[in-house]
Amino acid sequence: MASRSTQILEAAARVIARRGVRGLRVEELAAEAGVSTALIYYHFKDRTGVLRRTLEFISDRAERYTTDRHPDDPPLTPRDELARTLLLELQDTTEVRENSTAWGELRASAVFDEVLREDLARATLEWVQEVAALLGRVRPMAPASAHAAAAERLTALLEGLSMRWLSGATTIPHARELMHGAITAELDALGQS
Amino acid sequence: MASRSTQILEAAARVIARRGVRGLRVEELAAEAGVSTALIYYHFKDRTGVLRRTLEFISDRAERYTTDRHPDDPPLTPRDELARTLLLELQDTTEVRENSTAWGELRASAVFDEVLREDLARATLEWVQEVAALLGRVRPMAPASAHAAAAERLTALLEGLSMRWLSGATTIPHARELMHGAITAELDALGQS
DNA sequence: GTCTATATTCCGATAGAC
DNA sequence: GTCTATCGGAATATAGAC
């Protein structure tokens, strides 16, 4: 049962995907959510409050779709799980697009906003470590430092490719192909062990 | 001889590096350039015009410092020139920081701004082709499609690493190390020819 | 070409009725 | 809790003198 707040947050995620964090206008959000502007201020205090809650909302949702799998799906090999985790972010679905857009906005905003830096650096580190762990399962004989470096490269590349996709400089199939090639190359470099 | 337009564009690059594309106010730009706001509209028609011309200006300038070398420097091997070209963008100097910041902003803005997309896609393509040509000189036996794919990955990775650096998620030395590793890996994958 | 002064538009935020 | 109506400030853009 979607509460009014949730309904507004869902609308906010859509508006941010369409206009960006800086392009979010309270009036447009109100129209998208089908409520009055006054109601938004009633629930969220001010525009910044909307932004804060929306970014929480989006990152919670992202964690869900990244982690969740159907219980009756066949278990994946470590390599497939690695590929799945990385390629999941290169899909043209509403959820992924909204999430990637928000992530790109956060990354770009953090360049000018001290406050965002720490949270974003921590989230990045967690993500890198998760990928490094998957690499460790595929190539257990390689040293941890090599896993870490490869994970940093793969995740940074993914961010770069996402931005190119969202900014219309490349297509999803092409980005996926490039990402897949990078995974193969990194695994090769980590040895056939 | 810096014309008025150039003077304004240089100021725009500085303001964008400080506040971002989103944070660029015509009034602040006028103050930074030491001119009136009216003059900016006279030369650039509107705010979007400033942004577009600044993108051109920045990518031209980047090409210059990427390409220029002192005539009496010893000639580089193709491989060194490739590494030099890519690692040049990971340096903590005013010029590189300004360019990278502006580039990141333009990339992020293009996600929501149709007008910027075409120019940015074209500039990206030129850059990718330049890197692909360098790869072709290092690995002449590999197919052009492989050069192109590797160039896309290396440049996208560089964009990702730049953003991490600028947003405080990694350091320049570390980013350079990662970039260097990626160059090695891509060249290995292209064969020892 | 460049300025000062000002018009115009947009947008966040609030007051007050229901 | 929700709406209608509106205010006030900030930013873009223009008019007109020099």
PDB file of N, CA, C and O (backbone and C1' of nucleotides) in Angstrom, chain A residues 16-25 47 51 100-113 116 163 166-167, chain B residues 12 15-26 28 47 51 100-113 116 163, chain D residues 10-12:
ATOM      1  N   ILE A  16      13.720  12.935 -11.436  1.00  0.00           N
ATOM      2  CA  ILE A  16      15.178  13.041 -11.426  1.00  0.00           C
ATOM      3  C   ILE A  16      15.775  12.327 -12.627  1.00  0.00           C
ATOM      4  O   ILE A  16      16.721  12.814 -13.243  1.00  0.00           O
ATOM      5  N   ALA A  17      15.216  11.185 -12.974  1.00  0.00           N
ATOM      6  CA  ALA A  17      15.726  10.467 -14.144  1.00  0.00           C
ATOM      7  C   ALA A  17      15.531  11.286 -15.416  1.00  0.00           C
ATOM      8  O   ALA A  17      16.307  11.188 -16.355  1.00  0.00           O
ATOM      9  N   ARG A  18      14.486  12.100 -15.412  1.00  0.00           N
ATOM     10  CA  ARG A  18      14.155  12.881 -16.609  1.00  0.00           C
ATOM     11  C   ARG A  18      14.895  14.211 -16.641  1.00  0.00           C
ATOM     12  O   ARG A  18      15.311  14.676 -17.700  1.00  0.00           O
ATOM     13  N   ARG A  19      15.062  14.835 -15.478  1.00  0.00           N
ATOM     14  CA  ARG A  19      15.585  16.203 -15.439  1.00  0.00           C
ATOM     15  C   ARG A  19      16.874  16.361 -14.634  1.00  0.00           C
ATOM     16  O   ARG A  19      17.478  17.424 -14.665  1.00  0.00           O
ATOM     17  N   GLY A  20      17.235  15.363 -13.875  1.00  0.00           N
ATOM     18  CA  GLY A  20      18.408  15.491 -13.014  1.00  0.00           C
ATOM     19  C   GLY A  20      18.055  16.084 -11.672  1.00  0.00           C
ATOM     20  O   GLY A  20      16.951  16.592 -11.472  1.00  0.00           O
ATOM     21  N   VAL A  21      18.993  15.993 -10.737  1.00  0.00           N
ATOM     22  CA  VAL A  21      18.774  16.529  -9.401  1.00  0.00           C
ATOM     23  C   VAL A  21      18.564  18.031  -9.467  1.00  0.00           C
ATOM     24  O   VAL A  21      17.643  18.583  -8.867  1.00  0.00           O
ATOM     25  N   ARG A  22      19.423  18.695 -10.233  1.00  0.00           N
ATOM     26  CA  ARG A  22      19.294  20.143 -10.301  1.00  0.00           C
ATOM     27  C   ARG A  22      18.079  20.570 -11.098  1.00  0.00           C
ATOM     28  O   ARG A  22      17.542  21.663 -10.898  1.00  0.00           O
ATOM     29  N   GLY A  23      17.615  19.709 -11.985  1.00  0.00           N
ATOM     30  CA  GLY A  23      16.469  20.055 -12.808  1.00  0.00           C
ATOM     31  C   GLY A  23      15.136  19.735 -12.156  1.00  0.00           C
ATOM     32  O   GLY A  23      14.088  20.006 -12.732  1.00  0.00           O
ATOM     33  N   LEU A  24      15.183  19.152 -10.956  1.00  0.00           N
ATOM     34  CA  LEU A  24      13.918  18.825 -10.295  1.00  0.00           C
ATOM     35  C   LEU A  24      13.220  20.084  -9.802  1.00  0.00           C
ATOM     36  O   LEU A  24      13.757  20.814  -8.981  1.00  0.00           O
ATOM     37  N   ARG A  25      12.044  20.339 -10.325  1.00  0.00           N
ATOM     38  CA  ARG A  25      11.230  21.483  -9.906  1.00  0.00           C
ATOM     39  C   ARG A  25      10.076  20.956  -9.073  1.00  0.00           C
ATOM     40  O   ARG A  25       9.415  19.991  -9.472  1.00  0.00           O
ATOM     41  N   ARG A  47      12.656  21.585  -0.478  1.00  0.00           N
ATOM     42  CA  ARG A  47      13.145  20.877  -1.647  1.00  0.00           C
ATOM     43  C   ARG A  47      14.303  19.948  -1.301  1.00  0.00           C
ATOM     44  O   ARG A  47      14.390  18.822  -1.802  1.00  0.00           O
ATOM     45  N   LEU A  51      14.941  15.827  -1.858  1.00  0.00           N
ATOM     46  CA  LEU A  51      16.132  15.241  -2.478  1.00  0.00           C
ATOM     47  C   LEU A  51      16.759  14.188  -1.565  1.00  0.00           C
ATOM     48  O   LEU A  51      17.091  13.080  -2.013  1.00  0.00           O
ATOM     49  N   SER A 100      20.833   4.542 -12.246  1.00  0.00           N
ATOM     50  CA  SER A 100      22.097   4.984 -12.828  1.00  0.00           C
ATOM     51  C   SER A 100      22.147   6.492 -12.983  1.00  0.00           C
ATOM     52  O   SER A 100      23.182   7.130 -12.771  1.00  0.00           O
ATOM     53  N   THR A 101      21.017   7.046 -13.364  1.00  0.00           N
ATOM     54  CA  THR A 101      20.949   8.498 -13.493  1.00  0.00           C
ATOM     55  C   THR A 101      21.220   9.171 -12.158  1.00  0.00           C
ATOM     56  O   THR A 101      22.009  10.105 -12.067  1.00  0.00           O
ATOM     57  N   ALA A 102      20.572   8.651 -11.127  1.00  0.00           N
ATOM     58  CA  ALA A 102      20.765   9.233  -9.802  1.00  0.00           C
ATOM     59  C   ALA A 102      22.211   9.078  -9.349  1.00  0.00           C
ATOM     60  O   ALA A 102      22.804  10.004  -8.789  1.00  0.00           O
ATOM     61  N   TRP A 103      22.793   7.913  -9.623  1.00  0.00           N
ATOM     62  CA  TRP A 103      24.182   7.686  -9.235  1.00  0.00           C
ATOM     63  C   TRP A 103      25.114   8.668  -9.951  1.00  0.00           C
ATOM     64  O   TRP A 103      26.013   9.266  -9.347  1.00  0.00           O
ATOM     65  N   GLY A 104      24.887   8.841 -11.229  1.00  0.00           N
ATOM     66  CA  GLY A 104      25.698   9.790 -11.992  1.00  0.00           C
ATOM     67  C   GLY A 104      25.547  11.204 -11.471  1.00  0.00           C
ATOM     68  O   GLY A 104      26.528  11.949 -11.391  1.00  0.00           O
ATOM     69  N   GLU A 105      24.332  11.555 -11.079  1.00  0.00           N
ATOM     70  CA  GLU A 105      24.095  12.879 -10.525  1.00  0.00           C
ATOM     71  C   GLU A 105      24.832  13.067  -9.209  1.00  0.00           C
ATOM     72  O   GLU A 105      25.401  14.121  -8.945  1.00  0.00           O
ATOM     73  N   LEU A 106      24.807  12.010  -8.403  1.00  0.00           N
ATOM     74  CA  LEU A 106      25.510  12.084  -7.120  1.00  0.00           C
ATOM     75  C   LEU A 106      27.006  12.239  -7.344  1.00  0.00           C
ATOM     76  O   LEU A 106      27.665  13.062  -6.709  1.00  0.00           O
ATOM     77  N   ARG A 107      27.534  11.433  -8.229  1.00  0.00           N
ATOM     78  CA  ARG A 107      28.967  11.490  -8.516  1.00  0.00           C
ATOM     79  C   ARG A 107      29.352  12.894  -8.984  1.00  0.00           C
ATOM     80  O   ARG A 107      30.318  13.481  -8.514  1.00  0.00           O
ATOM     81  N   ALA A 108      28.566  13.426  -9.906  1.00  0.00           N
ATOM     82  CA  ALA A 108      28.873  14.746 -10.445  1.00  0.00           C
ATOM     83  C   ALA A 108      28.700  15.840  -9.392  1.00  0.00           C
ATOM     84  O   ALA A 108      29.489  16.783  -9.326  1.00  0.00           O
ATOM     85  N   SER A 109      27.680  15.690  -8.547  1.00  0.00           N
ATOM     86  CA  SER A 109      27.445  16.700  -7.522  1.00  0.00           C
ATOM     87  C   SER A 109      28.535  16.677  -6.460  1.00  0.00           C
ATOM     88  O   SER A 109      28.912  17.719  -5.918  1.00  0.00           O
ATOM     89  N   ALA A 110      29.062  15.484  -6.191  1.00  0.00           N
ATOM     90  CA  ALA A 110      30.075  15.347  -5.138  1.00  0.00           C
ATOM     91  C   ALA A 110      31.342  16.121  -5.468  1.00  0.00           C
ATOM     92  O   ALA A 110      32.106  16.491  -4.576  1.00  0.00           O
ATOM     93  N   VAL A 111      31.564  16.380  -6.756  1.00  0.00           N
ATOM     94  CA  VAL A 111      32.741  17.152  -7.151  1.00  0.00           C
ATOM     95  C   VAL A 111      32.691  18.552  -6.529  1.00  0.00           C
ATOM     96  O   VAL A 111      33.719  19.132  -6.205  1.00  0.00           O
ATOM     97  N   PHE A 112      31.488  19.068  -6.343  1.00  0.00           N
ATOM     98  CA  PHE A 112      31.333  20.431  -5.835  1.00  0.00           C
ATOM     99  C   PHE A 112      30.730  20.484  -4.441  1.00  0.00           C
ATOM    100  O   PHE A 112      30.542  21.552  -3.893  1.00  0.00           O
ATOM    101  N   ASP A 113      30.412  19.340  -3.899  1.00  0.00           N
ATOM    102  CA  ASP A 113      29.720  19.313  -2.614  1.00  0.00           C
ATOM    103  C   ASP A 113      30.460  18.414  -1.620  1.00  0.00           C
ATOM    104  O   ASP A 113      30.411  17.195  -1.695  1.00  0.00           O
ATOM    105  N   LEU A 116      28.578  15.472   0.238  1.00  0.00           N
ATOM    106  CA  LEU A 116      28.265  14.215  -0.440  1.00  0.00           C
ATOM    107  C   LEU A 116      29.468  13.294  -0.568  1.00  0.00           C
ATOM    108  O   LEU A 116      29.327  12.074  -0.702  1.00  0.00           O
ATOM    109  N   MET A 163      27.561   6.479 -18.056  1.00  0.00           N
ATOM    110  CA  MET A 163      27.411   7.884 -18.400  1.00  0.00           C
ATOM    111  C   MET A 163      27.344   8.075 -19.911  1.00  0.00           C
ATOM    112  O   MET A 163      26.586   8.903 -20.401  1.00  0.00           O
ATOM    113  N   LEU A 166      23.832   7.014 -20.916  1.00  0.00           N
ATOM    114  CA  LEU A 166      22.798   7.974 -20.517  1.00  0.00           C
ATOM    115  C   LEU A 166      22.914   9.288 -21.280  1.00  0.00           C
ATOM    116  O   LEU A 166      21.923   9.979 -21.501  1.00  0.00           O
ATOM    117  N   SER A 167      24.125   9.638 -21.695  1.00  0.00           N
ATOM    118  CA  SER A 167      24.307  10.895 -22.430  1.00  0.00           C
ATOM    119  C   SER A 167      24.222  10.678 -23.938  1.00  0.00           C
ATOM    120  O   SER A 167      24.533  11.582 -24.710  1.00  0.00           O
TER     121      SER A 167
ATOM    122  N   ALA B  12      34.636  31.201 -18.213  1.00  0.00           N
ATOM    123  CA  ALA B  12      33.585  30.182 -18.091  1.00  0.00           C
ATOM    124  C   ALA B  12      34.179  28.846 -17.659  1.00  0.00           C
ATOM    125  O   ALA B  12      33.613  28.151 -16.810  1.00  0.00           O
ATOM    126  N   VAL B  15      34.812  29.126 -13.970  1.00  0.00           N
ATOM    127  CA  VAL B  15      33.576  29.089 -13.176  1.00  0.00           C
ATOM    128  C   VAL B  15      32.993  27.678 -13.159  1.00  0.00           C
ATOM    129  O   VAL B  15      32.544  27.192 -12.117  1.00  0.00           O
ATOM    130  N   ILE B  16      33.024  27.022 -14.296  1.00  0.00           N
ATOM    131  CA  ILE B  16      32.498  25.656 -14.350  1.00  0.00           C
ATOM    132  C   ILE B  16      33.323  24.732 -13.462  1.00  0.00           C
ATOM    133  O   ILE B  16      32.778  23.870 -12.767  1.00  0.00           O
ATOM    134  N   ALA B  17      34.645  24.930 -13.452  1.00  0.00           N
ATOM    135  CA  ALA B  17      35.491  24.102 -12.591  1.00  0.00           C
ATOM    136  C   ALA B  17      35.164  24.328 -11.118  1.00  0.00           C
ATOM    137  O   ALA B  17      35.300  23.432 -10.302  1.00  0.00           O
ATOM    138  N   ARG B  18      34.709  25.536 -10.804  1.00  0.00           N
ATOM    139  CA  ARG B  18      34.431  25.882  -9.409  1.00  0.00           C
ATOM    140  C   ARG B  18      33.010  25.516  -8.995  1.00  0.00           C
ATOM    141  O   ARG B  18      32.772  25.073  -7.877  1.00  0.00           O
ATOM    142  N   ARG B  19      32.059  25.743  -9.879  1.00  0.00           N
ATOM    143  CA  ARG B  19      30.638  25.583  -9.511  1.00  0.00           C
ATOM    144  C   ARG B  19      29.910  24.512 -10.307  1.00  0.00           C
ATOM    145  O   ARG B  19      28.782  24.175  -9.961  1.00  0.00           O
ATOM    146  N   GLY B  20      30.524  24.073 -11.382  1.00  0.00           N
ATOM    147  CA  GLY B  20      29.824  23.123 -12.233  1.00  0.00           C
ATOM    148  C   GLY B  20      28.985  23.818 -13.284  1.00  0.00           C
ATOM    149  O   GLY B  20      28.710  25.010 -13.170  1.00  0.00           O
ATOM    150  N   VAL B  21      28.593  23.078 -14.302  1.00  0.00           N
ATOM    151  CA  VAL B  21      27.725  23.623 -15.338  1.00  0.00           C
ATOM    152  C   VAL B  21      26.410  24.053 -14.708  1.00  0.00           C
ATOM    153  O   VAL B  21      25.876  25.124 -14.993  1.00  0.00           O
ATOM    154  N   ARG B  22      25.931  23.210 -13.819  1.00  0.00           N
ATOM    155  CA  ARG B  22      24.659  23.502 -13.163  1.00  0.00           C
ATOM    156  C   ARG B  22      24.749  24.757 -12.323  1.00  0.00           C
ATOM    157  O   ARG B  22      23.785  25.477 -12.163  1.00  0.00           O
ATOM    158  N   GLY B  23      25.924  25.014 -11.777  1.00  0.00           N
ATOM    159  CA  GLY B  23      26.091  26.157 -10.887  1.00  0.00           C
ATOM    160  C   GLY B  23      26.520  27.426 -11.591  1.00  0.00           C
ATOM    161  O   GLY B  23      26.688  28.454 -10.946  1.00  0.00           O
ATOM    162  N   LEU B  24      26.702  27.352 -12.892  1.00  0.00           N
ATOM    163  CA  LEU B  24      27.147  28.547 -13.613  1.00  0.00           C
ATOM    164  C   LEU B  24      26.034  29.582 -13.717  1.00  0.00           C
ATOM    165  O   LEU B  24      24.988  29.313 -14.296  1.00  0.00           O
ATOM    166  N   ARG B  25      26.270  30.746 -13.123  1.00  0.00           N
ATOM    167  CA  ARG B  25      25.323  31.862 -13.208  1.00  0.00           C
ATOM    168  C   ARG B  25      25.937  32.912 -14.118  1.00  0.00           C
ATOM    169  O   ARG B  25      27.119  33.243 -13.990  1.00  0.00           O
ATOM    170  N   VAL B  26      25.117  33.404 -14.998  1.00  0.00           N
ATOM    171  CA  VAL B  26      25.617  34.376 -15.970  1.00  0.00           C
ATOM    172  C   VAL B  26      26.232  35.582 -15.244  1.00  0.00           C
ATOM    173  O   VAL B  26      27.256  36.112 -15.666  1.00  0.00           O
ATOM    174  N   GLU B  28      27.705  35.606 -12.293  1.00  0.00           N
ATOM    175  CA  GLU B  28      29.017  35.252 -11.742  1.00  0.00           C
ATOM    176  C   GLU B  28      30.056  35.159 -12.859  1.00  0.00           C
ATOM    177  O   GLU B  28      31.206  35.565 -12.688  1.00  0.00           O
ATOM    178  N   ARG B  47      22.392  31.605 -22.327  1.00  0.00           N
ATOM    179  CA  ARG B  47      23.211  30.795 -21.421  1.00  0.00           C
ATOM    180  C   ARG B  47      23.643  29.490 -22.086  1.00  0.00           C
ATOM    181  O   ARG B  47      24.796  29.059 -21.950  1.00  0.00           O
ATOM    182  N   LEU B  51      27.410  27.728 -22.829  1.00  0.00           N
ATOM    183  CA  LEU B  51      27.768  26.349 -22.510  1.00  0.00           C
ATOM    184  C   LEU B  51      28.310  25.616 -23.733  1.00  0.00           C
ATOM    185  O   LEU B  51      29.336  24.922 -23.663  1.00  0.00           O
ATOM    186  N   SER B 100      39.080  18.551 -16.875  1.00  0.00           N
ATOM    187  CA  SER B 100      38.404  17.321 -16.473  1.00  0.00           C
ATOM    188  C   SER B 100      37.090  17.623 -15.767  1.00  0.00           C
ATOM    189  O   SER B 100      36.083  16.941 -15.984  1.00  0.00           O
ATOM    190  N   THR B 101      37.112  18.641 -14.932  1.00  0.00           N
ATOM    191  CA  THR B 101      35.889  19.019 -14.235  1.00  0.00           C
ATOM    192  C   THR B 101      34.825  19.440 -15.233  1.00  0.00           C
ATOM    193  O   THR B 101      33.670  18.990 -15.166  1.00  0.00           O
ATOM    194  N   ALA B 102      35.226  20.285 -16.158  1.00  0.00           N
ATOM    195  CA  ALA B 102      34.274  20.763 -17.148  1.00  0.00           C
ATOM    196  C   ALA B 102      33.757  19.605 -18.003  1.00  0.00           C
ATOM    197  O   ALA B 102      32.569  19.510 -18.297  1.00  0.00           O
ATOM    198  N   TRP B 103      34.665  18.733 -18.365  1.00  0.00           N
ATOM    199  CA  TRP B 103      34.253  17.593 -19.181  1.00  0.00           C
ATOM    200  C   TRP B 103      33.229  16.735 -18.439  1.00  0.00           C
ATOM    201  O   TRP B 103      32.201  16.334 -18.993  1.00  0.00           O
ATOM    202  N   GLY B 104      33.504  16.461 -17.187  1.00  0.00           N
ATOM    203  CA  GLY B 104      32.582  15.668 -16.380  1.00  0.00           C
ATOM    204  C   GLY B 104      31.225  16.339 -16.254  1.00  0.00           C
ATOM    205  O   GLY B 104      30.186  15.685 -16.330  1.00  0.00           O
ATOM    206  N   GLU B 105      31.252  17.643 -16.090  1.00  0.00           N
ATOM    207  CA  GLU B 105      30.007  18.394 -15.987  1.00  0.00           C
ATOM    208  C   GLU B 105      29.213  18.343 -17.277  1.00  0.00           C
ATOM    209  O   GLU B 105      27.996  18.185 -17.283  1.00  0.00           O
ATOM    210  N   LEU B 106      29.935  18.495 -18.362  1.00  0.00           N
ATOM    211  CA  LEU B 106      29.247  18.462 -19.654  1.00  0.00           C
ATOM    212  C   LEU B 106      28.648  17.088 -19.895  1.00  0.00           C
ATOM    213  O   LEU B 106      27.518  16.951 -20.355  1.00  0.00           O
ATOM    214  N   ARG B 107      29.399  16.072 -19.549  1.00  0.00           N
ATOM    215  CA  ARG B 107      28.897  14.705 -19.684  1.00  0.00           C
ATOM    216  C   ARG B 107      27.622  14.537 -18.856  1.00  0.00           C
ATOM    217  O   ARG B 107      26.612  14.024 -19.344  1.00  0.00           O
ATOM    218  N   ALA B 108      27.682  14.971 -17.608  1.00  0.00           N
ATOM    219  CA  ALA B 108      26.521  14.821 -16.725  1.00  0.00           C
ATOM    220  C   ALA B 108      25.342  15.661 -17.212  1.00  0.00           C
ATOM    221  O   ALA B 108      24.192  15.224 -17.154  1.00  0.00           O
ATOM    222  N   SER B 109      25.628  16.843 -17.718  1.00  0.00           N
ATOM    223  CA  SER B 109      24.544  17.710 -18.189  1.00  0.00           C
ATOM    224  C   SER B 109      23.905  17.163 -19.457  1.00  0.00           C
ATOM    225  O   SER B 109      22.699  17.310 -19.670  1.00  0.00           O
ATOM    226  N   ALA B 110      24.730  16.539 -20.283  1.00  0.00           N
ATOM    227  CA  ALA B 110      24.219  16.027 -21.556  1.00  0.00           C
ATOM    228  C   ALA B 110      23.144  14.969 -21.335  1.00  0.00           C
ATOM    229  O   ALA B 110      22.312  14.727 -22.215  1.00  0.00           O
ATOM    230  N   VAL B 111      23.166  14.348 -20.155  1.00  0.00           N
ATOM    231  CA  VAL B 111      22.146  13.339 -19.851  1.00  0.00           C
ATOM    232  C   VAL B 111      20.749  13.964 -19.912  1.00  0.00           C
ATOM    233  O   VAL B 111      19.795  13.308 -20.304  1.00  0.00           O
ATOM    234  N   PHE B 112      20.665  15.240 -19.577  1.00  0.00           N
ATOM    235  CA  PHE B 112      19.360  15.905 -19.513  1.00  0.00           C
ATOM    236  C   PHE B 112      19.182  16.996 -20.552  1.00  0.00           C
ATOM    237  O   PHE B 112      18.142  17.628 -20.607  1.00  0.00           O
ATOM    238  N   ASP B 113      20.211  17.244 -21.320  1.00  0.00           N
ATOM    239  CA  ASP B 113      20.158  18.376 -22.243  1.00  0.00           C
ATOM    240  C   ASP B 113      20.427  17.923 -23.678  1.00  0.00           C
ATOM    241  O   ASP B 113      21.557  17.637 -24.071  1.00  0.00           O
ATOM    242  N   LEU B 116      23.266  19.588 -25.811  1.00  0.00           N
ATOM    243  CA  LEU B 116      24.674  19.271 -25.574  1.00  0.00           C
ATOM    244  C   LEU B 116      25.064  17.903 -26.127  1.00  0.00           C
ATOM    245  O   LEU B 116      26.228  17.645 -26.395  1.00  0.00           O
ATOM    246  N   MET B 163      36.437  11.071 -12.705  1.00  0.00           N
ATOM    247  CA  MET B 163      35.330  11.446 -11.826  1.00  0.00           C
ATOM    248  C   MET B 163      35.584  10.994 -10.397  1.00  0.00           C
ATOM    249  O   MET B 163      35.264  11.699  -9.446  1.00  0.00           O
TER     250      MET B 163
ATOM    251  P    DA D  10      17.710  36.555  -3.071  1.00  0.00           P
ATOM    252  O5'  DA D  10      18.106  35.575  -4.258  1.00  0.00           O
ATOM    253  C5'  DA D  10      17.393  34.339  -4.398  1.00  0.00           C
ATOM    254  C4'  DA D  10      17.445  33.899  -5.843  1.00  0.00           C
ATOM    255  C3'  DA D  10      18.699  34.385  -6.581  1.00  0.00           C
ATOM    256  O3'  DA D  10      19.167  33.326  -7.388  1.00  0.00           O
ATOM    257  C1'  DA D  10      16.776  35.045  -7.766  1.00  0.00           C
ATOM    258  P    DA D  11      20.710  33.344  -7.893  1.00  0.00           P
ATOM    259  O5'  DA D  11      20.547  33.088  -9.451  1.00  0.00           O
ATOM    260  C5'  DA D  11      19.632  32.108  -9.907  1.00  0.00           C
ATOM    261  C4'  DA D  11      19.151  32.458 -11.287  1.00  0.00           C
ATOM    262  C3'  DA D  11      20.238  33.015 -12.205  1.00  0.00           C
ATOM    263  O3'  DA D  11      20.383  32.196 -13.343  1.00  0.00           O
ATOM    264  C1'  DA D  11      18.285  34.366 -12.280  1.00  0.00           C
ATOM    265  P    DT D  12      21.324  32.612 -14.568  1.00  0.00           P
ATOM    266  O5'  DT D  12      20.265  32.979 -15.710  1.00  0.00           O
ATOM    267  C5'  DT D  12      19.256  32.055 -16.061  1.00  0.00           C
ATOM    268  C4'  DT D  12      18.294  32.705 -17.039  1.00  0.00           C
ATOM    269  C3'  DT D  12      18.927  33.168 -18.347  1.00  0.00           C
ATOM    270  O3'  DT D  12      18.056  32.813 -19.430  1.00  0.00           O
ATOM    271  C1'  DT D  12      17.838  34.991 -17.314  1.00  0.00           C
TER     272       DT D  12
END
